PDB file of C-alpha atoms in Angstrom:
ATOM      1  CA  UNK A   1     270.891-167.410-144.530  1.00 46.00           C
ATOM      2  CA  UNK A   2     268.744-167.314-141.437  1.00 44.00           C
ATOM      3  CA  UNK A   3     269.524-171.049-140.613  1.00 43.00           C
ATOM      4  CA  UNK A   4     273.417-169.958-140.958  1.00 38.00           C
ATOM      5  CA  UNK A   5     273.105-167.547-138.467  1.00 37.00           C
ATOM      6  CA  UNK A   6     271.140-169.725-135.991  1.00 40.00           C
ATOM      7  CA  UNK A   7     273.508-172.749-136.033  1.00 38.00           C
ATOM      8  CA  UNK A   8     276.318-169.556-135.035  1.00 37.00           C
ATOM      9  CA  UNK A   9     274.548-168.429-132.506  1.00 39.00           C
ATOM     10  CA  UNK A  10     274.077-171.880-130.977  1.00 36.00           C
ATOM     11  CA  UNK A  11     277.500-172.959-131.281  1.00 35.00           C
ATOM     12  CA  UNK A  12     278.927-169.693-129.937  1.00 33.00           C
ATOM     13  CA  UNK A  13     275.758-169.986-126.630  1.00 32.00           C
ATOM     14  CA  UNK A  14     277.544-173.833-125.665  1.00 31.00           C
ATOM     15  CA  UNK A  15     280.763-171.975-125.926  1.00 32.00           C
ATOM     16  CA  UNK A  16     279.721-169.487-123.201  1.00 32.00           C
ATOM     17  CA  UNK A  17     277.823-171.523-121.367  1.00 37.00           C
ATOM     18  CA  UNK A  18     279.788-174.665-120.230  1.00 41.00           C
ATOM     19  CA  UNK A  19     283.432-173.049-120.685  1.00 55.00           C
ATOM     20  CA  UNK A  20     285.517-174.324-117.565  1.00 78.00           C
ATOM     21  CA  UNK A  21     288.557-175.960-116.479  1.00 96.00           C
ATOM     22  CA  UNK A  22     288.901-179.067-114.167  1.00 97.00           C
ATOM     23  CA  UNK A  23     292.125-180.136-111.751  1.00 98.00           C
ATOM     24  CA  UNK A  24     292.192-182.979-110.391  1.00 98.00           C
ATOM     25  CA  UNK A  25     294.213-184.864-107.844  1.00 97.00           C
ATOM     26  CA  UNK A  26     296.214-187.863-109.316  1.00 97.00           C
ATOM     27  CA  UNK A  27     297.101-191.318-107.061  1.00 97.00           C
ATOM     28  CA  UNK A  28     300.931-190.120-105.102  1.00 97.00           C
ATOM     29  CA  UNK A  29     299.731-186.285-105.399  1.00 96.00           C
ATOM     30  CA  UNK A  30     300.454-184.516-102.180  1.00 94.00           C
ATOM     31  CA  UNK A  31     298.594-180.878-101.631  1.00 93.00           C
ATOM     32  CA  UNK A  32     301.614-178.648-100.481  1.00 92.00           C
ATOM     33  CA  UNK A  33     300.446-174.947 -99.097  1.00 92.00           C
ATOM     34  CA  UNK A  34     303.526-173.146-100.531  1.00 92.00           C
ATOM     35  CA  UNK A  35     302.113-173.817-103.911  1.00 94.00           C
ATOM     36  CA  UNK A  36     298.794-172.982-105.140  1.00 96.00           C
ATOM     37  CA  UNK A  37     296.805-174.026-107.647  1.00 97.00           C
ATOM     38  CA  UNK A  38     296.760-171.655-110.539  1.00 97.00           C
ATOM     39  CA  UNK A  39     296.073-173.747-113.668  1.00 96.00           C
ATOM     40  CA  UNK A  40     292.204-173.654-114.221  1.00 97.00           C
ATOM     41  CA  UNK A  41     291.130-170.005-115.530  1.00 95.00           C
ATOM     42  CA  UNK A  42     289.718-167.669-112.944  1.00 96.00           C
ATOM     43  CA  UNK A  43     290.033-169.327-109.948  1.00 97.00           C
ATOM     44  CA  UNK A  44     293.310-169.441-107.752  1.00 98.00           C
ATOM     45  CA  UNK A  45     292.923-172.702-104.944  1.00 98.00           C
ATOM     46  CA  UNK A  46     295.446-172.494-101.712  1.00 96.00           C
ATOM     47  CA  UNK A  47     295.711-175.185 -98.999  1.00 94.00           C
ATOM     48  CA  UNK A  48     296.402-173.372 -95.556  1.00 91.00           C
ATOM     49  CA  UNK A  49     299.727-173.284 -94.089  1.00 86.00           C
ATOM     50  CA  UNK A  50     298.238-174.861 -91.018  1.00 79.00           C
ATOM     51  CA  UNK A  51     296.874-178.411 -92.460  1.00 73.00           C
ATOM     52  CA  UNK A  52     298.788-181.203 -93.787  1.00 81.00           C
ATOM     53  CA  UNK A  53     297.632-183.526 -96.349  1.00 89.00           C
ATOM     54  CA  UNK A  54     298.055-187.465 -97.289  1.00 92.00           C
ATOM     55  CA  UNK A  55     299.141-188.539-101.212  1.00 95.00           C
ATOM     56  CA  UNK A  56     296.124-189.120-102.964  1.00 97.00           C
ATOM     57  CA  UNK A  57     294.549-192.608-102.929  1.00 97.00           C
ATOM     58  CA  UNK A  58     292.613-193.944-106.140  1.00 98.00           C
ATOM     59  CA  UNK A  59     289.170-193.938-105.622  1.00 97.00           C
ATOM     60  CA  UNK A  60     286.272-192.952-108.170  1.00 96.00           C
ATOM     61  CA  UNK A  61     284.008-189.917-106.891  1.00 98.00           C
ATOM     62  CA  UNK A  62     280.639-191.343-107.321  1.00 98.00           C
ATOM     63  CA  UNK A  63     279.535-188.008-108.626  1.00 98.00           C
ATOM     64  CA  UNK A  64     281.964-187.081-111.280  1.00 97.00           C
ATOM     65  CA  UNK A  65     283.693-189.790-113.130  1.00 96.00           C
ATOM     66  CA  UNK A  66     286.696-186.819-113.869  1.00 97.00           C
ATOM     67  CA  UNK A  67     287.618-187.265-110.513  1.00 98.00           C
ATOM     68  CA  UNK A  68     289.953-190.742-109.465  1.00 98.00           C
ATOM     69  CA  UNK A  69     292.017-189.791-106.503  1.00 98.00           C
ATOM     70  CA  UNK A  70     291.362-188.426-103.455  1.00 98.00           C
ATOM     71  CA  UNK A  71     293.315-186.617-100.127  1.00 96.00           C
ATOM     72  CA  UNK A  72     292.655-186.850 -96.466  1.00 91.00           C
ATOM     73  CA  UNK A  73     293.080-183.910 -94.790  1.00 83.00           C
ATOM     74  CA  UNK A  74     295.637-184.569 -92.156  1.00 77.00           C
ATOM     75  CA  UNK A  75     296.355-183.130 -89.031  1.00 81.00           C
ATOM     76  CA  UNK A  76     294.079-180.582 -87.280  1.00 90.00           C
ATOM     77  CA  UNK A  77     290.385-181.140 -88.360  1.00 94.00           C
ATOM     78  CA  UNK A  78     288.192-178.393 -89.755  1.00 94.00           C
ATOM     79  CA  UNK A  79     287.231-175.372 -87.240  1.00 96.00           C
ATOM     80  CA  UNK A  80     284.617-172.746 -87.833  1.00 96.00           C
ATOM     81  CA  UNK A  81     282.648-170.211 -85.924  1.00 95.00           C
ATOM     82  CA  UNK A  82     280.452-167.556 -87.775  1.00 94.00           C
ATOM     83  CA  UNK A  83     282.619-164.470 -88.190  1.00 94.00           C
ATOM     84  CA  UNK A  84     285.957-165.869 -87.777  1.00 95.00           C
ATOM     85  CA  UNK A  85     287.937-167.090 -90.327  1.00 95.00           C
ATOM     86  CA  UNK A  86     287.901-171.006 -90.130  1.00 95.00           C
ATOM     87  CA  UNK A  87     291.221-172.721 -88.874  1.00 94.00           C
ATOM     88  CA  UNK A  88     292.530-176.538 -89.508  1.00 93.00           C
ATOM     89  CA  UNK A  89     291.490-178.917 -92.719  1.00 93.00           C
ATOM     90  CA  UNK A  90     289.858-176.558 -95.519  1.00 95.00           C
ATOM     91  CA  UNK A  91     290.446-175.425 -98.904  1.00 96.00           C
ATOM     92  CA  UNK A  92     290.695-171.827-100.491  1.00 97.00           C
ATOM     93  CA  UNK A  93     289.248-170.320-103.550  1.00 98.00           C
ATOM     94  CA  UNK A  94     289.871-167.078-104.855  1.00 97.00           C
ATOM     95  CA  UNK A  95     287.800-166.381-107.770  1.00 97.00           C
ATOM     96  CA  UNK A  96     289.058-163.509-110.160  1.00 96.00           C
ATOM     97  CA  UNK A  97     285.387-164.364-112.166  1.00 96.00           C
ATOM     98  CA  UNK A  98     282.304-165.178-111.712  1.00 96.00           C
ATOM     99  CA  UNK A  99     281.035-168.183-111.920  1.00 96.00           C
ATOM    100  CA  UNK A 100     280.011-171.881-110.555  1.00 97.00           C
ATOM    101  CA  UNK A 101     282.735-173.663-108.614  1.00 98.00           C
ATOM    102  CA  UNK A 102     282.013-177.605-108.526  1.00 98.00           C
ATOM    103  CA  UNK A 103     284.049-179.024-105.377  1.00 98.00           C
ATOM    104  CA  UNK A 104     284.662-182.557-105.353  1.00 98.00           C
ATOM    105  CA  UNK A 105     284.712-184.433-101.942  1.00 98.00           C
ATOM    106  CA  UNK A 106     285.122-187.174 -99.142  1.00 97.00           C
ATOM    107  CA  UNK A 107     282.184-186.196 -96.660  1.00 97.00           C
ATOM    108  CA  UNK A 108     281.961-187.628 -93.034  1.00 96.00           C
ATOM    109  CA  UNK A 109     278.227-188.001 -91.595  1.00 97.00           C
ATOM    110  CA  UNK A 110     277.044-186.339 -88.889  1.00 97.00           C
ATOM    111  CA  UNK A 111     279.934-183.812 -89.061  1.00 97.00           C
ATOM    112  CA  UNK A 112     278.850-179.658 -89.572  1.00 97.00           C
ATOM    113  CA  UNK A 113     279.491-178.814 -93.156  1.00 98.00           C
ATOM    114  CA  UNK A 114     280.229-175.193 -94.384  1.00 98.00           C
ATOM    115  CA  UNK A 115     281.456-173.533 -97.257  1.00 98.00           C
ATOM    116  CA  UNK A 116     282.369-169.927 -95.823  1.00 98.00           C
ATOM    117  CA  UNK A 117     282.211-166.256 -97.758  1.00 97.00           C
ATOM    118  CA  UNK A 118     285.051-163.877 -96.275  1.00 94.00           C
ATOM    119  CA  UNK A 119     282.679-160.888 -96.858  1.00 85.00           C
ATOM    120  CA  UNK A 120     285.123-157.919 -96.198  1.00 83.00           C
ATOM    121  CA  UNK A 121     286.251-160.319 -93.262  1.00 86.00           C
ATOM    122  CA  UNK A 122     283.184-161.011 -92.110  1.00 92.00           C
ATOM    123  CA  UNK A 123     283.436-165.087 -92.764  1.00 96.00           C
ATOM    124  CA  UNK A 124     279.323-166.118 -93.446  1.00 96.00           C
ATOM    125  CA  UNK A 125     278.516-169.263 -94.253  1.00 97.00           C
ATOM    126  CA  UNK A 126     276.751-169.678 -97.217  1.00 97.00           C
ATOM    127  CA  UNK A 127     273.011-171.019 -96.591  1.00 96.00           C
ATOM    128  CA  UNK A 128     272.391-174.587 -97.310  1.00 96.00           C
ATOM    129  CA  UNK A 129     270.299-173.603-100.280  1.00 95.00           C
ATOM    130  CA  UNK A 130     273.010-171.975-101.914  1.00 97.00           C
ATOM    131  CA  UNK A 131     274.825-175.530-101.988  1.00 98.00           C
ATOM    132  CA  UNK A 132     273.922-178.324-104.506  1.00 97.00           C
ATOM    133  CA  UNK A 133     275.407-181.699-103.049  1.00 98.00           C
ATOM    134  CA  UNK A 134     275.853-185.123-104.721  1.00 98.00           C
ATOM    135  CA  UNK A 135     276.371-188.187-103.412  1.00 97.00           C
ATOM    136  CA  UNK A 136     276.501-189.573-106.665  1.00 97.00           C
ATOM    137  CA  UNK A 137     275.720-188.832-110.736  1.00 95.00           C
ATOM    138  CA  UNK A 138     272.049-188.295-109.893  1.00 95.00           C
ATOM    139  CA  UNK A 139     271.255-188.189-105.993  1.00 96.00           C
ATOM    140  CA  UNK A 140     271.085-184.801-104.338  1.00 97.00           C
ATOM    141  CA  UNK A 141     271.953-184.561-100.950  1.00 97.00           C
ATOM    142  CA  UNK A 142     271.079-182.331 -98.164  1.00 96.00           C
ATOM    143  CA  UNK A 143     272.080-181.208 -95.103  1.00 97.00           C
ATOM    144  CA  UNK A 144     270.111-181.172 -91.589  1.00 96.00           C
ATOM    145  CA  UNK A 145     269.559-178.459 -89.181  1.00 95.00           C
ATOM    146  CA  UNK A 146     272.992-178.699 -87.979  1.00 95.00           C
ATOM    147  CA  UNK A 147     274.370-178.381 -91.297  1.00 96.00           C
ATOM    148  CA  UNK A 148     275.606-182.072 -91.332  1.00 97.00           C
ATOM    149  CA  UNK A 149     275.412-184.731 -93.677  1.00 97.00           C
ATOM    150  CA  UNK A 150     273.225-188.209 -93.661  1.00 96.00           C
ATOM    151  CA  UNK A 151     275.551-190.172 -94.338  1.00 97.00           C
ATOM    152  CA  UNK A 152     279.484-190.033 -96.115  1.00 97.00           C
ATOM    153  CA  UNK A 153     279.522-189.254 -99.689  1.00 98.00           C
ATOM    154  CA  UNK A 154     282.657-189.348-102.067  1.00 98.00           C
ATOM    155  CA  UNK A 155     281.022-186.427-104.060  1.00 98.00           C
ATOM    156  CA  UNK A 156     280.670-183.172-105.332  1.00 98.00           C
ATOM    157  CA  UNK A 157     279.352-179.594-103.823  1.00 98.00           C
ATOM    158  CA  UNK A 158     278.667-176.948-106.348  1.00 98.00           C
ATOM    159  CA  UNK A 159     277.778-173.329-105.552  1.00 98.00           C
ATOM    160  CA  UNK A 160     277.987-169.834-107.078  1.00 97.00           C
ATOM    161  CA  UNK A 161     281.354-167.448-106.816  1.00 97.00           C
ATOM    162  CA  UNK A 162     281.566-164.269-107.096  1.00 96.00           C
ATOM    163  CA  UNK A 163     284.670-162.278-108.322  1.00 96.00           C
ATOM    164  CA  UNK A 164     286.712-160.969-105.674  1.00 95.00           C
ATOM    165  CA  UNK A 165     285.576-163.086-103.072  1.00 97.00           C
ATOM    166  CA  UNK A 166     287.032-165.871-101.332  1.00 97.00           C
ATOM    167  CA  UNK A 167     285.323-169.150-100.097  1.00 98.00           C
ATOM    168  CA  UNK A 168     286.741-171.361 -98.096  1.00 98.00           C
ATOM    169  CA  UNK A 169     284.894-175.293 -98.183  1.00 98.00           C
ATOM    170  CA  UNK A 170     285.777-177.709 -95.061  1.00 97.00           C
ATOM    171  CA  UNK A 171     283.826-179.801 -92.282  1.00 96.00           C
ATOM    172  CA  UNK A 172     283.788-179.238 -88.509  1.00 97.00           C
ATOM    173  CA  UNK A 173     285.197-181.675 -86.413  1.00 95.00           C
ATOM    174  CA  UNK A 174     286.581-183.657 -89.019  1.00 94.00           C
ATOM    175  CA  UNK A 175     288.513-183.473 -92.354  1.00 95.00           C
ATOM    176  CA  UNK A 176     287.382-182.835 -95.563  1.00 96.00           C
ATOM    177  CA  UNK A 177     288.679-184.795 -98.109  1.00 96.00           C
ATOM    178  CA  UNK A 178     289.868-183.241-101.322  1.00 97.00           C
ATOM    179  CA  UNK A 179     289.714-184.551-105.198  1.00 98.00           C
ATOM    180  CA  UNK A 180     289.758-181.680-106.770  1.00 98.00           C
ATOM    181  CA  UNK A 181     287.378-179.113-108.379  1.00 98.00           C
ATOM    182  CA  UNK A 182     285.820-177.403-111.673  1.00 98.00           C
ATOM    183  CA  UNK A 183     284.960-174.109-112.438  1.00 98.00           C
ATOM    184  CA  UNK A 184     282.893-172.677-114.654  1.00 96.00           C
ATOM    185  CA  UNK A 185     282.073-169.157-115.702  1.00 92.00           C
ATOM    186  CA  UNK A 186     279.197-167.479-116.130  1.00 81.00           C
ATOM    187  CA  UNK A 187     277.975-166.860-119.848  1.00 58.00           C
ATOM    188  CA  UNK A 188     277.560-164.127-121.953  1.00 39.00           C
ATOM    189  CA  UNK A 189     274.388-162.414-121.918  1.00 38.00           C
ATOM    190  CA  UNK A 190     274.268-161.011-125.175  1.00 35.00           C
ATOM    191  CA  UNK A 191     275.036-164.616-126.512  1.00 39.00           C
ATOM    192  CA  UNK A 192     271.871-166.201-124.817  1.00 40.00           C
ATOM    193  CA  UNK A 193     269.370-164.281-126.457  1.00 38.00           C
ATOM    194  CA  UNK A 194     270.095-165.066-129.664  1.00 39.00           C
ATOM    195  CA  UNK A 195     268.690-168.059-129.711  1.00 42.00           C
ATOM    196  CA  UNK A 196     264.964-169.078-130.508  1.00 43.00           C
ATOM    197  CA  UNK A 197     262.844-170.618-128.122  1.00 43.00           C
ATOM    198  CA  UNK A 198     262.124-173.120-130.499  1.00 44.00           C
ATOM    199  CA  UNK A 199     266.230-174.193-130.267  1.00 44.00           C
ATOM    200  CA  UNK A 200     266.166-173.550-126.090  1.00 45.00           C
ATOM    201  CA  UNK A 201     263.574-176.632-126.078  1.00 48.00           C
ATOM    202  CA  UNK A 202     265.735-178.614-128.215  1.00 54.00           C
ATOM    203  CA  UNK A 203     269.656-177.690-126.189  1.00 65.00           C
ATOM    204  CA  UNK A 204     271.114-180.254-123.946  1.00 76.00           C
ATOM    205  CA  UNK A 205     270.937-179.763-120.419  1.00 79.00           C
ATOM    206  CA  UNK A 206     273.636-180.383-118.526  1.00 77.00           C
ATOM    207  CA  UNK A 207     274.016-181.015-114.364  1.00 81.00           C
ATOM    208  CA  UNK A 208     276.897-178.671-112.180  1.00 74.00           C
ATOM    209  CA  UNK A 209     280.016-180.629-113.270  1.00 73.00           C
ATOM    210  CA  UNK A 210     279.168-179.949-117.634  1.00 73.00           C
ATOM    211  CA  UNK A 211     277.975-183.418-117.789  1.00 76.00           C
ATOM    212  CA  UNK A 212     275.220-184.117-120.098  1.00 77.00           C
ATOM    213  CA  UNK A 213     271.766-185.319-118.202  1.00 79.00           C
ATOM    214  CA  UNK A 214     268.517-186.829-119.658  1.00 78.00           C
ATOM    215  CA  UNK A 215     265.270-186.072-118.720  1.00 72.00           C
ATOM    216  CA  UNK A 216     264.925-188.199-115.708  1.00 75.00           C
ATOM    217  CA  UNK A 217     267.654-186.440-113.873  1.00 77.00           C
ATOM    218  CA  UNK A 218     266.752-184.396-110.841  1.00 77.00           C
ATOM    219  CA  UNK A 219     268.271-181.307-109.153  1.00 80.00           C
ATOM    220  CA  UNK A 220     269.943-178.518-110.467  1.00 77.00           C
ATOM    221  CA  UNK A 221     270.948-178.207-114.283  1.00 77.00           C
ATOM    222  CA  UNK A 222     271.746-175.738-116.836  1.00 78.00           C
ATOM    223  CA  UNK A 223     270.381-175.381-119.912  1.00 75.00           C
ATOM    224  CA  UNK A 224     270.630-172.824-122.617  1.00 65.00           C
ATOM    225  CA  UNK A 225     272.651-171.078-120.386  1.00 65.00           C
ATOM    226  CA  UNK A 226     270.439-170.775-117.717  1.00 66.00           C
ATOM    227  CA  UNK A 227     270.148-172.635-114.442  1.00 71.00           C
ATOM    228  CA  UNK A 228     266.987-174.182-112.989  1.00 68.00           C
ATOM    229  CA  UNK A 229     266.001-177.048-110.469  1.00 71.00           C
ATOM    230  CA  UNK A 230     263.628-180.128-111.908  1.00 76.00           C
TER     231      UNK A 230
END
């Protein structure tokens, strides 16, 4: 009987833990501001009224095989100054949850890089700690003391919501290009600690985008509900 309720409480724990929903650009799709996206749970994305956006060209993000087509941002590049709300080439989400929101990307180098917290109206940029960037599957990458990127990366950033917020992602100078995003909720509590340390050795662990890793994989994962960085 004890087993029986220990494979439940596992099953129900990977339940809570990796529940999300994906959208994803596909090759022709054209972002159009009058319409936002409303189909993944808890999370509403809008494109401002101000940008314009190319049909998506296939291309594989390097980071996150779910991802095949890609946008540029057209039109006026990304704008930001700390305290104003940015202007140009971005992308809004509105979280009614929280949760993890996994962005994926087409990154210039050497161009300021923000993801941006209204705050009451305030507009902060989140710190660069807060942000977990891949260039690919298994490379993290980071940005310098001007917020900017190495090199370009077809990838993901991945970063924590909060409900009630809004977060707006883009690059100075430059436009960010768009493949779409996943979001993920946070789990429940009450669920996690039901399980045995014994099983939380033995659960997957999974990166930012709820794909499985192995043990050589570096960077920030979740497992048993829980995030940590190897």
């Amino acid at each position: 009987m004890r087993k029986f309720f220990t494979l439940i409480a596992v099953s129900l724990l990977t339940i809570g833990a990796y529940a999300q929903g994906t959208f994803a650009l596909t090759e022709g799709a054209t972002p159009d501001p009058a319409t936002p996206v409303t189909s993944v749970n808890g999370i509403t994305l809008t494109y401002p009224d101000e940008g314009t956006w190319l049909a998506a060209a296939a291309y594989a993000n390097k980071a996150d095989a779910d991802f095949t087509a890609y946008t540029k941002g057209n039109g006026v590049s990304g704008a930001f100054t700390e305290g104003r709300a940015p202007t140009g080439c971005y992308y809004e989400f509105a979280p009614t949850a929280d949760g993890t929101l996994t962005v994926a990307i087409c990154a210039n180098a050497a161009k300021p890089f923000y993801v941006v917290a209204k705050n009451n109206g305030a507009y902060t940029a989140l710190e660069d700690s807060k942000l977990t960037i891949m260039s690919d599957a298994s490379t993290t990458a980071t940005l310098d003391e001007n917020h900017a990127l190495a090199a370009k990366i077809y990838g993901t950033v991945a970063f924590d919501v909060t409900a009630g917020e809004t977060y707006d992602v883009l690059i100075t100078g430059s436009k960010l290009g768009f493949f779409g995003f996943k979001f993920a909720t946070s789990s429940s509590t009450a669920i996690k600690t039901v399980a045995t340390a014994e099983q939380a050795a033995n659960t997957a662990v999974y990166n930012l985008a709820g794909q499985r890793v192995n043990k050589s994989f570096k960077g920030l994962v979740i497992s048993n509900g829980k995030k940590f960085i190897r």
